[in-house]
Amino acid sequence: MKKLESLREYLLSSPLSIEPDDLLTFAEQGQVISYRGEQNNHFELSYLANIIITDFAGRAEEVAYLTLEWMKLNQPTYDQEALEFEVDILSQSAVDLSLRLKLSEVVKVDIKADGIHLKSCVGPDLTEILIPNQEQAANE
């Protein structure tokens, strides 16, 4: 789940001063989507990422903005309504914030003499890996 790891690192390195222990990350409602064929063993992981920031003293809008910026680079095909949130107000200066967004990533499978090699590919458009055209398949 490279994208979930990437989003976590992105938020931790942001100017929001989020502590690692206050940032919880989960993949929920996961699906493995198979495009297997004669020339292709690759598959796609699709899941609902749930990011929870506990005892957050900043503004929820800042987290939403940064998450949308990350999505623009890492999940550019996202829907306009792709980011959902919940806020639990703890006090006048702190909230628990939960963000949910749909993510997907391709896992490329290479079968070689020394074993099976899996590589998470997280580029913006990976359909050519999942469903290679006939010309690509002939060259593999």
Coordinates of C-alpha atoms in Angstrom, one line a residue:
M1 CA 0.0 0.0 0.0
K2 CA 2.5 2.5 -1.2
K3 CA 0.1 5.3 -1.7
L4 CA -1.2 5.1 1.9
E5 CA 2.4 5.1 3.1
S6 CA 3.2 8.1 0.8
L7 CA 0.2 10.1 2.1
R8 CA 1.2 9.4 5.7
E9 CA 4.8 10.6 5.1
Y10 CA 3.5 13.7 3.2
L11 CA 1.3 14.8 6.1
L12 CA 4.0 14.1 8.6
S13 CA 6.5 16.2 6.7
S14 CA 4.0 19.0 6.2
P15 CA 4.1 22.3 8.2
L16 CA 1.1 21.1 10.2
S17 CA 3.3 19.7 13.0
I18 CA 1.5 16.4 13.2
E19 CA 3.2 13.9 15.5
P20 CA 3.6 10.3 14.2
D21 CA 1.7 8.9 17.2
D22 CA -1.2 11.2 16.4
L23 CA -1.6 10.0 12.8
L24 CA -3.4 6.8 12.3
T25 CA -3.7 5.3 8.8
F26 CA -6.0 2.4 7.7
A27 CA -7.0 0.7 4.4
E28 CA -10.7 -0.3 4.5
Q29 CA -13.0 -1.9 2.0
G30 CA -10.1 -3.2 0.0
Q31 CA -10.5 -5.0 -3.3
V32 CA -8.0 -6.9 -5.5
I33 CA -8.9 -6.3 -9.1
S34 CA -7.4 -8.9 -11.4
Y35 CA -6.6 -8.3 -15.1
R36 CA -4.7 -11.6 -15.5
G37 CA -4.3 -13.1 -18.9
E38 CA -1.8 -15.0 -20.9
Q39 CA 0.7 -12.2 -20.9
N40 CA -0.3 -10.4 -17.7
N41 CA -0.3 -11.4 -14.0
H42 CA -0.6 -7.8 -12.7
F43 CA -3.4 -6.7 -10.5
E44 CA -4.8 -3.6 -8.9
L45 CA -5.4 -2.8 -5.2
S46 CA -8.4 -0.5 -4.6
Y47 CA -9.3 0.7 -1.1
L48 CA -10.7 3.4 1.1
A49 CA -7.9 5.1 2.9
N50 CA -8.9 6.4 6.4
I51 CA -6.5 9.0 7.9
I52 CA -7.2 9.9 11.5
I53 CA -5.4 12.8 13.2
T54 CA -6.0 12.8 16.9
D55 CA -5.8 15.8 19.2
F56 CA -5.2 18.1 16.2
A57 CA -4.7 21.8 17.1
G58 CA -4.7 23.2 13.5
R59 CA -7.5 23.8 11.0
A60 CA -9.2 20.9 9.3
E61 CA -9.3 22.9 6.1
E62 CA -5.4 22.9 6.0
V63 CA -5.4 19.1 6.2
A64 CA -8.0 18.9 3.4
Y65 CA -6.0 21.3 1.2
L66 CA -2.8 19.3 1.7
T67 CA -4.5 16.0 1.0
L68 CA -6.0 17.4 -2.2
E69 CA -2.6 18.6 -3.3
W70 CA -1.2 15.1 -2.6
M71 CA -4.1 13.5 -4.5
K72 CA -3.5 15.8 -7.5
L73 CA 0.0 14.3 -7.9
N74 CA -0.7 10.7 -6.8
Q75 CA -4.4 10.0 -7.6
P76 CA -5.1 12.5 -10.4
T77 CA -8.2 10.7 -11.6
Y78 CA -10.0 11.3 -8.3
D79 CA -13.7 12.5 -8.3
Q80 CA -14.6 16.0 -7.2
E81 CA -16.2 14.6 -4.1
A82 CA -13.4 12.1 -3.4
L83 CA -12.5 13.4 0.1
E84 CA -14.9 12.8 3.0
F85 CA -14.3 13.9 6.6
E86 CA -15.5 13.8 10.1
V87 CA -14.5 16.0 13.0
D88 CA -14.9 15.4 16.7
I89 CA -14.4 18.6 18.6
L90 CA -12.5 17.9 21.8
S91 CA -12.1 21.4 23.1
Q92 CA -11.8 25.0 21.7
S93 CA -8.2 24.2 20.6
A94 CA -8.2 20.5 19.6
V95 CA -10.2 18.1 17.4
D96 CA -10.0 14.5 16.2
L97 CA -10.1 14.6 12.4
S98 CA -10.9 11.7 10.1
L99 CA -10.4 11.9 6.3
R100 CA -11.5 9.2 3.9
L101 CA -10.5 8.9 0.2
K102 CA -10.5 6.2 -2.4
L103 CA -7.1 5.1 -3.6
S104 CA -5.9 2.5 -6.1
E105 CA -2.5 1.3 -7.2
V106 CA -1.2 -1.4 -9.5
V107 CA 1.0 -4.3 -8.5
K108 CA 3.2 -5.4 -11.3
V109 CA 4.1 -9.1 -11.3
D110 CA 7.3 -10.4 -12.9
I111 CA 7.9 -14.2 -12.9
K112 CA 11.5 -14.9 -13.3
A113 CA 13.8 -17.9 -12.8
D114 CA 14.7 -16.8 -9.2
G115 CA 11.0 -16.4 -8.2
I116 CA 8.1 -14.0 -8.3
H117 CA 8.8 -10.3 -8.0
L118 CA 6.0 -7.9 -7.0
K119 CA 6.4 -4.1 -7.5
S120 CA 3.9 -1.5 -6.5
C121 CA 3.5 1.1 -9.2
V122 CA 1.9 4.3 -8.2
G123 CA 2.1 6.5 -11.3
P124 CA -0.8 8.5 -12.5
D125 CA -1.9 6.3 -15.4
L126 CA -1.0 2.6 -15.2
T127 CA -3.7 1.1 -17.5
E128 CA -1.0 0.1 -20.0
I129 CA 0.5 -2.2 -17.3
L130 CA -2.8 -3.8 -16.4
I131 CA -4.1 -4.3 -19.9
P132 CA -1.2 -4.4 -22.3
N133 CA -2.1 -3.9 -26.0
Q134 CA -1.3 -6.7 -28.4
E135 CA 2.0 -5.1 -29.6
Q136 CA 3.3 -4.8 -26.0
A137 CA 2.2 -8.4 -25.2
A138 CA 4.1 -9.7 -28.2
N139 CA 7.3 -7.9 -27.1
E140 CA 7.2 -9.3 -23.5

